[in-house]
PDB file of N, CA and C in Angstrom:
ATOM      1  N   UNK A  21      53.577  57.357 159.928  1.00 90.00           N
ATOM      2  CA  UNK A  21      53.165  55.931 159.608  1.00 90.00           C
ATOM      3  C   UNK A  21      53.984  55.374 158.409  1.00 90.00           C
ATOM      4  N   UNK A  22      54.271  54.075 158.321  1.00 95.00           N
ATOM      5  CA  UNK A  22      54.741  53.791 157.179  1.00 95.00           C
ATOM      6  C   UNK A  22      54.166  52.233 157.049  1.00 95.00           C
ATOM      7  N   UNK A  23      53.661  52.174 155.546  1.00 97.00           N
ATOM      8  CA  UNK A  23      52.958  50.890 155.132  1.00 97.00           C
ATOM      9  C   UNK A  23      53.914  50.187 154.398  1.00 97.00           C
ATOM     10  N   UNK A  24      54.026  48.885 154.812  1.00 97.00           N
ATOM     11  CA  UNK A  24      54.896  48.217 153.673  1.00 97.00           C
ATOM     12  C   UNK A  24      54.016  46.895 153.181  1.00 97.00           C
ATOM     13  N   UNK A  25      54.137  46.702 151.754  1.00 96.00           N
ATOM     14  CA  UNK A  25      53.555  45.704 151.224  1.00 96.00           C
ATOM     15  C   UNK A  25      54.520  44.782 150.535  1.00 96.00           C
ATOM     16  N   UNK A  26      54.508  43.648 150.817  1.00 96.00           N
ATOM     17  CA  UNK A  26      55.744  42.619 150.313  1.00 96.00           C
ATOM     18  C   UNK A  26      54.843  41.883 149.194  1.00 96.00           C
ATOM     19  N   UNK A  27      55.584  41.330 148.279  1.00 97.00           N
ATOM     20  CA  UNK A  27      54.973  40.597 146.870  1.00 97.00           C
ATOM     21  C   UNK A  27      56.050  39.768 146.608  1.00 97.00           C
ATOM     22  N   UNK A  28      55.918  38.849 145.822  1.00 98.00           N
ATOM     23  CA  UNK A  28      56.778  37.886 145.211  1.00 98.00           C
ATOM     24  C   UNK A  28      57.032  36.480 145.734  1.00 98.00           C
ATOM     25  N   UNK A  29      56.687  36.246 146.763  1.00 97.00           N
ATOM     26  CA  UNK A  29      56.756  34.978 147.392  1.00 97.00           C
ATOM     27  C   UNK A  29      56.160  33.972 146.669  1.00 97.00           C
ATOM     28  N   UNK A  30      56.278  32.534 146.496  1.00 97.00           N
ATOM     29  CA  UNK A  30      55.720  31.558 145.932  1.00 97.00           C
ATOM     30  C   UNK A  30      56.487  30.229 146.146  1.00 97.00           C
ATOM     31  N   UNK A  31      56.087  29.264 145.433  1.00 98.00           N
ATOM     32  CA  UNK A  31      56.732  27.984 145.141  1.00 98.00           C
ATOM     33  C   UNK A  31      57.752  27.693 144.282  1.00 98.00           C
ATOM     34  N   UNK A  32      59.105  27.350 144.764  1.00 98.00           N
ATOM     35  CA  UNK A  32      59.780  27.135 143.811  1.00 98.00           C
ATOM     36  C   UNK A  32      60.895  25.932 144.206  1.00 98.00           C
ATOM     37  N   UNK A  33      61.456  25.125 143.141  1.00 98.00           N
ATOM     38  CA  UNK A  33      62.248  24.100 143.285  1.00 98.00           C
ATOM     39  C   UNK A  33      63.494  24.538 144.030  1.00 98.00           C
ATOM     40  N   UNK A  34      64.115  23.535 144.774  1.00 98.00           N
ATOM     41  CA  UNK A  34      65.393  23.719 145.179  1.00 98.00           C
ATOM     42  C   UNK A  34      66.380  24.073 143.979  1.00 98.00           C
ATOM     43  N   UNK A  35      67.324  24.939 144.156  1.00 98.00           N
ATOM     44  CA  UNK A  35      67.835  25.748 143.300  1.00 98.00           C
ATOM     45  C   UNK A  35      67.615  26.601 142.537  1.00 98.00           C
ATOM     46  N   UNK A  36      66.344  26.904 142.698  1.00 98.00           N
ATOM     47  CA  UNK A  36      65.645  28.135 141.923  1.00 98.00           C
ATOM     48  C   UNK A  36      65.908  29.390 142.573  1.00 98.00           C
ATOM     49  N   UNK A  37      65.237  30.553 142.002  1.00 98.00           N
ATOM     50  CA  UNK A  37      65.348  31.703 142.421  1.00 98.00           C
ATOM     51  C   UNK A  37      63.895  32.422 142.631  1.00 98.00           C
ATOM     52  N   UNK A  38      63.809  33.517 143.482  1.00 98.00           N
ATOM     53  CA  UNK A  38      62.630  34.392 143.635  1.00 98.00           C
ATOM     54  C   UNK A  38      63.302  35.483 143.973  1.00 98.00           C
ATOM     55  N   UNK A  39      62.716  36.829 143.613  1.00 98.00           N
ATOM     56  CA  UNK A  39      62.754  37.912 144.008  1.00 98.00           C
ATOM     57  C   UNK A  39      61.477  38.576 144.799  1.00 98.00           C
ATOM     58  N   UNK A  40      61.888  38.797 146.077  1.00 98.00           N
ATOM     59  CA  UNK A  40      61.062  39.688 147.166  1.00 98.00           C
ATOM     60  C   UNK A  40      60.594  41.161 146.829  1.00 98.00           C
ATOM     61  N   UNK A  41      59.642  41.964 146.934  1.00 98.00           N
ATOM     62  CA  UNK A  41      60.007  43.163 146.889  1.00 98.00           C
ATOM     63  C   UNK A  41      58.952  43.713 148.082  1.00 98.00           C
ATOM     64  N   UNK A  42      59.567  44.943 148.529  1.00 98.00           N
ATOM     65  CA  UNK A  42      58.596  45.581 149.624  1.00 98.00           C
ATOM     66  C   UNK A  42      58.647  46.739 149.351  1.00 98.00           C
ATOM     67  N   UNK A  43      57.514  47.211 149.193  1.00 97.00           N
ATOM     68  CA  UNK A  43      57.124  48.608 148.555  1.00 97.00           C
ATOM     69  C   UNK A  43      56.651  49.508 150.082  1.00 97.00           C
ATOM     70  N   UNK A  44      57.205  50.247 150.104  1.00 97.00           N
ATOM     71  CA  UNK A  44      57.130  51.457 151.149  1.00 97.00           C
ATOM     72  C   UNK A  44      55.988  52.467 150.873  1.00 97.00           C
ATOM     73  N   UNK A  45      55.440  53.107 151.966  1.00 95.00           N
ATOM     74  CA  UNK A  45      54.553  53.718 151.464  1.00 95.00           C
ATOM     75  C   UNK A  45      55.173  55.427 151.727  1.00 95.00           C
ATOM     76  N   UNK A  46      56.297  55.463 151.833  1.00 92.00           N
ATOM     77  CA  UNK A  46      57.248  56.882 152.054  1.00 92.00           C
ATOM     78  C   UNK A  46      58.329  56.590 151.301  1.00 92.00           C
ATOM     79  N   UNK A  47      59.242  57.733 151.147  1.00 91.00           N
ATOM     80  CA  UNK A  47      60.418  57.652 150.243  1.00 91.00           C
ATOM     81  C   UNK A  47      61.346  56.511 151.606  1.00 91.00           C
ATOM     82  N   UNK A  48      62.083  55.610 150.637  1.00 89.00           N
ATOM     83  CA  UNK A  48      63.150  54.789 151.696  1.00 89.00           C
ATOM     84  C   UNK A  48      64.409  55.713 152.002  1.00 89.00           C
ATOM     85  N   UNK A  49      64.418  56.807 151.415  1.00 87.00           N
ATOM     86  CA  UNK A  49      65.428  57.648 152.078  1.00 87.00           C
ATOM     87  C   UNK A  49      65.250  58.262 153.546  1.00 87.00           C
ATOM     88  N   UNK A  50      64.126  58.120 153.701  1.00 90.00           N
ATOM     89  CA  UNK A  50      63.436  58.788 155.196  1.00 90.00           C
ATOM     90  C   UNK A  50      63.298  57.428 156.035  1.00 90.00           C
ATOM     91  N   UNK A  51      63.657  56.255 155.476  1.00 93.00           N
ATOM     92  CA  UNK A  51      63.695  55.066 156.594  1.00 93.00           C
ATOM     93  C   UNK A  51      65.050  54.830 156.795  1.00 93.00           C
ATOM     94  N   UNK A  52      65.505  54.692 158.194  1.00 94.00           N
ATOM     95  CA  UNK A  52      66.844  54.473 158.602  1.00 94.00           C
ATOM     96  C   UNK A  52      67.079  53.089 158.047  1.00 94.00           C
ATOM     97  N   UNK A  53      66.589  51.949 158.062  1.00 96.00           N
ATOM     98  CA  UNK A  53      66.984  50.741 157.836  1.00 96.00           C
ATOM     99  C   UNK A  53      65.552  49.816 157.433  1.00 96.00           C
ATOM    100  N   UNK A  54      66.140  49.026 156.556  1.00 97.00           N
ATOM    101  CA  UNK A  54      65.049  48.220 156.137  1.00 97.00           C
ATOM    102  C   UNK A  54      65.506  46.628 155.988  1.00 97.00           C
ATOM    103  N   UNK A  55      64.891  45.899 156.584  1.00 97.00           N
ATOM    104  CA  UNK A  55      65.322  44.313 156.864  1.00 97.00           C
ATOM    105  C   UNK A  55      64.352  43.417 156.435  1.00 97.00           C
ATOM    106  N   UNK A  56      64.655  42.192 155.853  1.00 98.00           N
ATOM    107  CA  UNK A  56      63.857  40.918 155.637  1.00 98.00           C
ATOM    108  C   UNK A  56      64.113  40.146 156.498  1.00 98.00           C
ATOM    109  N   UNK A  57      63.066  39.771 157.361  1.00 98.00           N
ATOM    110  CA  UNK A  57      62.954  38.778 158.302  1.00 98.00           C
ATOM    111  C   UNK A  57      62.295  37.296 157.707  1.00 98.00           C
ATOM    112  N   UNK A  58      62.461  36.513 158.435  1.00 98.00           N
ATOM    113  CA  UNK A  58      61.614  34.960 157.755  1.00 98.00           C
ATOM    114  C   UNK A  58      61.064  34.166 159.089  1.00 98.00           C
ATOM    115  N   UNK A  59      59.975  33.713 159.116  1.00 98.00           N
ATOM    116  CA  UNK A  59      59.662  32.847 160.289  1.00 98.00           C
ATOM    117  C   UNK A  59      59.204  31.384 159.694  1.00 98.00           C
ATOM    118  N   UNK A  60      59.814  30.142 159.853  1.00 97.00           N
ATOM    119  CA  UNK A  60      59.440  29.136 159.412  1.00 97.00           C
ATOM    120  C   UNK A  60      58.687  28.784 160.773  1.00 97.00           C
ATOM    121  N   UNK A  61      57.616  27.493 160.365  1.00 92.00           N
ATOM    122  CA  UNK A  61      56.966  26.953 161.522  1.00 92.00           C
ATOM    123  C   UNK A  61      57.509  26.428 162.383  1.00 92.00           C
ATOM    124  N   UNK A  62      57.107  26.731 163.661  1.00 95.00           N
ATOM    125  CA  UNK A  62      57.701  26.367 164.895  1.00 95.00           C
ATOM    126  C   UNK A  62      58.984  26.953 165.398  1.00 95.00           C
ATOM    127  N   UNK A  63      59.499  28.057 164.657  1.00 96.00           N
ATOM    128  CA  UNK A  63      60.669  28.416 165.163  1.00 96.00           C
ATOM    129  C   UNK A  63      60.584  30.149 165.047  1.00 96.00           C
ATOM    130  N   UNK A  64      61.609  30.582 165.575  1.00 97.00           N
ATOM    131  CA  UNK A  64      61.310  32.140 165.740  1.00 97.00           C
ATOM    132  C   UNK A  64      61.902  32.821 164.644  1.00 97.00           C
ATOM    133  N   UNK A  65      61.081  34.409 164.544  1.00 97.00           N
ATOM    134  CA  UNK A  65      61.409  34.929 163.546  1.00 97.00           C
ATOM    135  C   UNK A  65      63.068  35.468 163.604  1.00 97.00           C
ATOM    136  N   UNK A  66      63.754  35.298 162.401  1.00 98.00           N
ATOM    137  CA  UNK A  66      65.072  35.699 162.358  1.00 98.00           C
ATOM    138  C   UNK A  66      65.032  36.696 161.128  1.00 98.00           C
ATOM    139  N   UNK A  67      66.325  37.453 161.521  1.00 98.00           N
ATOM    140  CA  UNK A  67      66.757  38.406 160.337  1.00 98.00           C
ATOM    141  C   UNK A  67      67.517  37.512 159.159  1.00 98.00           C
ATOM    142  N   UNK A  68      67.150  38.117 157.937  1.00 98.00           N
ATOM    143  CA  UNK A  68      67.639  37.371 156.920  1.00 98.00           C
ATOM    144  C   UNK A  68      68.901  38.394 156.246  1.00 98.00           C
ATOM    145  N   UNK A  69      68.324  39.562 155.912  1.00 98.00           N
ATOM    146  CA  UNK A  69      69.213  40.768 155.366  1.00 98.00           C
ATOM    147  C   UNK A  69      68.573  41.917 155.846  1.00 98.00           C
ATOM    148  N   UNK A  70      69.626  43.020 155.794  1.00 98.00           N
ATOM    149  CA  UNK A  70      69.193  44.374 155.998  1.00 98.00           C
ATOM    150  C   UNK A  70      69.871  45.249 155.139  1.00 98.00           C
ATOM    151  N   UNK A  71      69.143  46.468 155.104  1.00 96.00           N
ATOM    152  CA  UNK A  71      70.155  47.585 154.173  1.00 96.00           C
ATOM    153  C   UNK A  71      69.706  48.930 155.152  1.00 96.00           C
ATOM    154  N   UNK A  72      70.678  49.825 155.067  1.00 94.00           N
ATOM    155  CA  UNK A  72      70.309  51.291 155.871  1.00 94.00           C
ATOM    156  C   UNK A  72      70.427  52.064 154.881  1.00 94.00           C
ATOM    157  N   UNK A  73      70.275  53.609 155.334  1.00 88.00           N
ATOM    158  CA  UNK A  73      69.767  54.578 154.032  1.00 88.00           C
ATOM    159  C   UNK A  73      71.051  54.933 153.621  1.00 88.00           C
ATOM    160  N   UNK A  74      72.477  54.430 154.046  1.00 91.00           N
ATOM    161  CA  UNK A  74      73.686  54.533 153.781  1.00 91.00           C
ATOM    162  C   UNK A  74      74.085  53.581 152.691  1.00 91.00           C
ATOM    163  N   UNK A  75      73.348  52.574 152.398  1.00 90.00           N
ATOM    164  CA  UNK A  75      73.452  51.658 151.634  1.00 90.00           C
ATOM    165  C   UNK A  75      74.035  50.390 151.992  1.00 90.00           C
ATOM    166  N   UNK A  76      74.771  50.428 153.373  1.00 96.00           N
ATOM    167  CA  UNK A  76      75.273  49.101 153.824  1.00 96.00           C
ATOM    168  C   UNK A  76      74.123  48.074 154.291  1.00 96.00           C
ATOM    169  N   UNK A  77      74.776  46.811 153.901  1.00 97.00           N
ATOM    170  CA  UNK A  77      74.071  45.789 154.005  1.00 97.00           C
ATOM    171  C   UNK A  77      74.608  44.777 155.180  1.00 97.00           C
ATOM    172  N   UNK A  78      73.691  43.998 155.660  1.00 97.00           N
ATOM    173  CA  UNK A  78      74.282  42.692 156.446  1.00 97.00           C
ATOM    174  C   UNK A  78      73.373  41.711 156.261  1.00 97.00           C
ATOM    175  N   UNK A  79      73.953  40.418 156.245  1.00 98.00           N
ATOM    176  CA  UNK A  79      73.220  39.156 155.917  1.00 98.00           C
ATOM    177  C   UNK A  79      73.472  38.066 157.062  1.00 98.00           C
ATOM    178  N   UNK A  80      72.522  37.245 157.274  1.00 98.00           N
ATOM    179  CA  UNK A  80      72.616  36.085 157.956  1.00 98.00           C
ATOM    180  C   UNK A  80      73.661  35.304 157.224  1.00 98.00           C
ATOM    181  N   UNK A  81      74.363  34.512 158.140  1.00 98.00           N
ATOM    182  CA  UNK A  81      75.272  33.519 157.594  1.00 98.00           C
ATOM    183  C   UNK A  81      74.760  32.429 156.518  1.00 98.00           C
ATOM    184  N   UNK A  82      73.511  32.111 156.999  1.00 97.00           N
ATOM    185  CA  UNK A  82      72.662  31.313 156.108  1.00 97.00           C
ATOM    186  C   UNK A  82      72.522  31.532 154.906  1.00 97.00           C
ATOM    187  N   UNK A  83      72.445  32.964 154.702  1.00 98.00           N
ATOM    188  CA  UNK A  83      72.057  33.541 153.245  1.00 98.00           C
ATOM    189  C   UNK A  83      73.279  33.870 152.332  1.00 98.00           C
ATOM    190  N   UNK A  84      74.339  34.076 153.093  1.00 98.00           N
ATOM    191  CA  UNK A  84      75.539  34.874 152.582  1.00 98.00           C
ATOM    192  C   UNK A  84      75.642  34.208 151.267  1.00 98.00           C
ATOM    193  N   UNK A  85      76.186  35.104 150.283  1.00 97.00           N
ATOM    194  CA  UNK A  85      76.446  34.500 148.974  1.00 97.00           C
ATOM    195  C   UNK A  85      75.145  33.702 148.039  1.00 97.00           C
ATOM    196  N   UNK A  86      74.092  33.846 148.573  1.00 98.00           N
ATOM    197  CA  UNK A  86      72.860  33.523 147.989  1.00 98.00           C
ATOM    198  C   UNK A  86      71.808  34.696 147.668  1.00 98.00           C
ATOM    199  N   UNK A  87      71.766  35.383 148.682  1.00 98.00           N
ATOM    200  CA  UNK A  87      70.778  36.542 149.002  1.00 98.00           C
ATOM    201  C   UNK A  87      71.275  37.796 148.777  1.00 98.00           C
ATOM    202  N   UNK A  88      70.577  38.669 148.070  1.00 98.00           N
ATOM    203  CA  UNK A  88      71.103  40.080 147.816  1.00 98.00           C
ATOM    204  C   UNK A  88      69.832  40.970 148.275  1.00 98.00           C
ATOM    205  N   UNK A  89      70.288  42.215 148.951  1.00 98.00           N
ATOM    206  CA  UNK A  89      69.168  42.944 149.311  1.00 98.00           C
ATOM    207  C   UNK A  89      69.919  44.365 148.650  1.00 98.00           C
ATOM    208  N   UNK A  90      68.499  44.968 148.093  1.00 97.00           N
ATOM    209  CA  UNK A  90      69.022  46.231 147.601  1.00 97.00           C
ATOM    210  C   UNK A  90      67.559  47.438 147.387  1.00 97.00           C
ATOM    211  N   UNK A  91      68.024  48.391 147.164  1.00 95.00           N
ATOM    212  CA  UNK A  91      66.681  49.220 147.121  1.00 95.00           C
ATOM    213  C   UNK A  91      66.590  50.083 145.871  1.00 95.00           C
ATOM    214  N   UNK A  92      65.722  50.482 145.400  1.00 94.00           N
ATOM    215  CA  UNK A  92      65.347  51.343 144.484  1.00 94.00           C
ATOM    216  C   UNK A  92      64.366  52.569 144.749  1.00 94.00           C
ATOM    217  N   UNK A  93      65.304  53.697 145.098  1.00 91.00           N
ATOM    218  CA  UNK A  93      64.774  55.003 145.795  1.00 91.00           C
ATOM    219  C   UNK A  93      63.545  55.385 144.804  1.00 91.00           C
ATOM    220  N   UNK A  94      63.682  55.294 143.501  1.00 94.00           N
ATOM    221  CA  UNK A  94      62.726  55.903 142.763  1.00 94.00           C
ATOM    222  C   UNK A  94      61.148  55.041 142.891  1.00 94.00           C
ATOM    223  N   UNK A  95      61.232  54.059 143.175  1.00 96.00           N
ATOM    224  CA  UNK A  95      59.877  53.082 143.389  1.00 96.00           C
ATOM    225  C   UNK A  95      59.789  53.107 145.032  1.00 96.00           C
ATOM    226  N   UNK A  96      60.552  53.578 145.875  1.00 96.00           N
ATOM    227  CA  UNK A  96      60.563  53.355 147.240  1.00 96.00           C
ATOM    228  C   UNK A  96      60.142  51.668 147.520  1.00 96.00           C
ATOM    229  N   UNK A  97      61.223  50.970 146.839  1.00 97.00           N
ATOM    230  CA  UNK A  97      60.906  49.589 147.092  1.00 97.00           C
ATOM    231  C   UNK A  97      62.363  48.875 147.322  1.00 97.00           C
ATOM    232  N   UNK A  98      62.313  47.959 148.229  1.00 97.00           N
ATOM    233  CA  UNK A  98      63.269  47.004 148.744  1.00 97.00           C
ATOM    234  C   UNK A  98      63.198  45.806 148.397  1.00 97.00           C
ATOM    235  N   UNK A  99      64.343  45.039 147.518  1.00 98.00           N
ATOM    236  CA  UNK A  99      63.997  44.132 147.131  1.00 98.00           C
ATOM    237  C   UNK A  99      65.265  42.971 147.893  1.00 98.00           C
ATOM    238  N   UNK A 100      64.827  41.612 147.661  1.00 98.00           N
ATOM    239  CA  UNK A 100      65.422  40.613 148.297  1.00 98.00           C
ATOM    240  C   UNK A 100      65.553  39.473 146.899  1.00 98.00           C
ATOM    241  N   UNK A 101      66.757  39.475 146.434  1.00 98.00           N
ATOM    242  CA  UNK A 101      66.797  38.608 145.456  1.00 98.00           C
ATOM    243  C   UNK A 101      67.406  37.272 146.114  1.00 98.00           C
ATOM    244  N   UNK A 102      66.743  36.114 145.760  1.00 98.00           N
ATOM    245  CA  UNK A 102      67.299  34.858 146.379  1.00 98.00           C
ATOM    246  C   UNK A 102      67.344  34.011 145.356  1.00 98.00           C
ATOM    247  N   UNK A 103      68.522  33.556 145.349  1.00 98.00           N
ATOM    248  CA  UNK A 103      69.339  32.417 144.706  1.00 98.00           C
ATOM    249  C   UNK A 103      69.562  31.241 145.383  1.00 98.00           C
ATOM    250  N   UNK A 104      69.647  30.037 144.437  1.00 98.00           N
ATOM    251  CA  UNK A 104      70.175  28.758 145.203  1.00 98.00           C
ATOM    252  C   UNK A 104      69.527  28.628 146.171  1.00 98.00           C
ATOM    253  N   UNK A 105      67.846  28.588 146.277  1.00 98.00           N
ATOM    254  CA  UNK A 105      67.111  28.427 147.208  1.00 98.00           C
ATOM    255  C   UNK A 105      67.233  26.817 147.678  1.00 98.00           C
ATOM    256  N   UNK A 106      66.964  26.547 148.931  1.00 98.00           N
ATOM    257  CA  UNK A 106      67.153  25.483 149.786  1.00 98.00           C
ATOM    258  C   UNK A 106      65.998  25.214 150.224  1.00 98.00           C
ATOM    259  N   UNK A 107      65.399  24.133 150.538  1.00 97.00           N
ATOM    260  CA  UNK A 107      64.148  23.869 151.300  1.00 97.00           C
ATOM    261  C   UNK A 107      64.197  24.376 152.838  1.00 97.00           C
ATOM    262  N   UNK A 108      65.348  24.430 153.232  1.00 97.00           N
ATOM    263  CA  UNK A 108      65.343  25.393 154.725  1.00 97.00           C
ATOM    264  C   UNK A 108      65.133  26.836 154.612  1.00 97.00           C
ATOM    265  N   UNK A 109      65.076  27.246 153.485  1.00 98.00           N
ATOM    266  CA  UNK A 109      64.539  28.827 153.263  1.00 98.00           C
ATOM    267  C   UNK A 109      63.232  28.676 153.370  1.00 98.00           C
ATOM    268  N   UNK A 110      62.365  27.572 153.405  1.00 98.00           N
ATOM    269  CA  UNK A 110      60.906  27.760 153.334  1.00 98.00           C
ATOM    270  C   UNK A 110      60.510  28.455 154.568  1.00 98.00           C
ATOM    271  N   UNK A 111      59.665  29.452 154.717  1.00 98.00           N
ATOM    272  CA  UNK A 111      59.281  30.356 155.450  1.00 98.00           C
ATOM    273  C   UNK A 111      58.428  31.564 154.935  1.00 98.00           C
ATOM    274  N   UNK A 112      57.523  32.171 155.980  1.00 98.00           N
ATOM    275  CA  UNK A 112      56.984  33.375 155.735  1.00 98.00           C
ATOM    276  C   UNK A 112      57.926  34.416 155.826  1.00 98.00           C
ATOM    277  N   UNK A 113      58.203  35.433 155.040  1.00 98.00           N
ATOM    278  CA  UNK A 113      59.213  36.634 154.780  1.00 98.00           C
ATOM    279  C   UNK A 113      58.691  37.884 154.917  1.00 98.00           C
ATOM    280  N   UNK A 114      59.029  38.356 155.985  1.00 98.00           N
ATOM    281  CA  UNK A 114      58.497  39.946 156.369  1.00 98.00           C
ATOM    282  C   UNK A 114      59.248  41.038 156.124  1.00 98.00           C
ATOM    283  N   UNK A 115      58.972  42.021 155.694  1.00 98.00           N
ATOM    284  CA  UNK A 115      59.697  43.339 155.577  1.00 98.00           C
ATOM    285  C   UNK A 115      59.494  44.118 156.787  1.00 98.00           C
ATOM    286  N   UNK A 116      60.616  44.693 157.153  1.00 98.00           N
ATOM    287  CA  UNK A 116      60.791  45.230 158.474  1.00 98.00           C
ATOM    288  C   UNK A 116      61.100  46.766 158.244  1.00 98.00           C
ATOM    289  N   UNK A 117      60.774  47.868 158.699  1.00 97.00           N
ATOM    290  CA  UNK A 117      61.130  49.423 158.672  1.00 97.00           C
ATOM    291  C   UNK A 117      61.408  49.585 159.977  1.00 97.00           C
ATOM    292  N   UNK A 118      62.583  50.614 160.007  1.00 95.00           N
ATOM    293  CA  UNK A 118      62.846  51.308 161.161  1.00 95.00           C
ATOM    294  C   UNK A 118      62.969  52.647 160.795  1.00 95.00           C
ATOM    295  N   UNK A 119      62.169  53.514 161.387  1.00 94.00           N
ATOM    296  CA  UNK A 119      62.098  54.953 161.078  1.00 94.00           C
ATOM    297  C   UNK A 119      61.623  55.892 162.357  1.00 94.00           C
ATOM    298  N   UNK A 120      62.564  56.883 162.402  1.00 91.00           N
ATOM    299  CA  UNK A 120      62.547  57.655 163.491  1.00 91.00           C
ATOM    300  C   UNK A 120      62.005  57.170 164.928  1.00 91.00           C
ATOM    301  N   UNK A 121      62.345  56.262 165.389  1.00 93.00           N
ATOM    302  CA  UNK A 121      62.177  55.373 166.490  1.00 93.00           C
ATOM    303  C   UNK A 121      61.001  54.543 166.644  1.00 93.00           C
ATOM    304  N   UNK A 122      60.462  54.175 165.312  1.00 96.00           N
ATOM    305  CA  UNK A 122      59.162  53.560 165.301  1.00 96.00           C
ATOM    306  C   UNK A 122      59.623  52.247 164.340  1.00 96.00           C
ATOM    307  N   UNK A 123      59.024  51.156 164.636  1.00 97.00           N
ATOM    308  CA  UNK A 123      59.211  50.033 163.867  1.00 97.00           C
ATOM    309  C   UNK A 123      58.177  49.293 162.944  1.00 97.00           C
ATOM    310  N   UNK A 124      58.207  49.173 161.659  1.00 97.00           N
ATOM    311  CA  UNK A 124      56.961  48.619 161.300  1.00 97.00           C
ATOM    312  C   UNK A 124      57.140  47.622 160.328  1.00 97.00           C
ATOM    313  N   UNK A 125      55.891  46.527 160.258  1.00 98.00           N
ATOM    314  CA  UNK A 125      55.977  45.218 159.746  1.00 98.00           C
ATOM    315  C   UNK A 125      55.116  45.222 158.347  1.00 98.00           C
ATOM    316  N   UNK A 126      55.390  44.534 157.413  1.00 97.00           N
ATOM    317  CA  UNK A 126      54.580  44.249 156.291  1.00 97.00           C
ATOM    318  C   UNK A 126      53.764  42.696 156.928  1.00 97.00           C
ATOM    319  N   UNK A 127      52.925  42.190 156.102  1.00 97.00           N
ATOM    320  CA  UNK A 127      52.062  41.260 156.334  1.00 97.00           C
ATOM    321  C   UNK A 127      52.447  40.139 156.126  1.00 97.00           C
ATOM    322  N   UNK A 128      53.615  39.886 155.418  1.00 97.00           N
ATOM    323  CA  UNK A 128      54.405  38.922 155.179  1.00 97.00           C
ATOM    324  C   UNK A 128      54.044  37.910 153.761  1.00 97.00           C
ATOM    325  N   UNK A 129      54.946  37.438 153.198  1.00 97.00           N
ATOM    326  CA  UNK A 129      54.896  36.625 151.734  1.00 97.00           C
ATOM    327  C   UNK A 129      55.420  35.312 152.202  1.00 97.00           C
ATOM    328  N   UNK A 130      54.763  34.199 151.702  1.00 98.00           N
ATOM    329  CA  UNK A 130      54.916  32.774 151.576  1.00 98.00           C
ATOM    330  C   UNK A 130      56.127  32.679 150.536  1.00 98.00           C
ATOM    331  N   UNK A 131      57.212  31.946 151.138  1.00 98.00           N
ATOM    332  CA  UNK A 131      58.231  31.130 150.296  1.00 98.00           C
ATOM    333  C   UNK A 131      58.266  29.654 150.721  1.00 98.00           C
ATOM    334  N   UNK A 132      58.068  29.036 149.606  1.00 98.00           N
ATOM    335  CA  UNK A 132      58.151  27.537 149.748  1.00 98.00           C
ATOM    336  C   UNK A 132      59.314  26.947 148.658  1.00 98.00           C
ATOM    337  N   UNK A 133      60.132  26.377 149.284  1.00 98.00           N
ATOM    338  CA  UNK A 133      61.121  25.569 148.336  1.00 98.00           C
ATOM    339  C   UNK A 133      60.904  24.075 148.501  1.00 98.00           C
ATOM    340  N   UNK A 134      60.656  23.408 147.366  1.00 97.00           N
ATOM    341  CA  UNK A 134      60.564  22.023 147.206  1.00 97.00           C
ATOM    342  C   UNK A 134      61.805  21.348 147.141  1.00 97.00           C
ATOM    343  N   UNK A 135      61.938  20.210 147.727  1.00 93.00           N
ATOM    344  CA  UNK A 135      63.150  19.482 147.318  1.00 93.00           C
ATOM    345  C   UNK A 135      63.123  18.588 146.148  1.00 93.00           C
TER     346      UNK A 135
END
């Protein structure tokens, strides 16, 4: 079992920054991949960024150059640094982990970007 706890969401003006944290209950070395997803009202959940245990990353085109995913092994935490935020980034952001054939989700954290 892996528990994921997100934090760091909030209300920010367009052009601002937020850093989301996803704290895992196990060593992130043991997790195959961690991803940040988001879901806006009336829309499907979409992958924003992901990192695997080799450190490889990938990003949705809509956030490339603005968002950065990283991991801190000592803290068992994966971060999503979000810069130059836009109103269209408003969504609930979820942390997802894939480990040994199982998928786990956090409870989500709301990010609201005002124009």
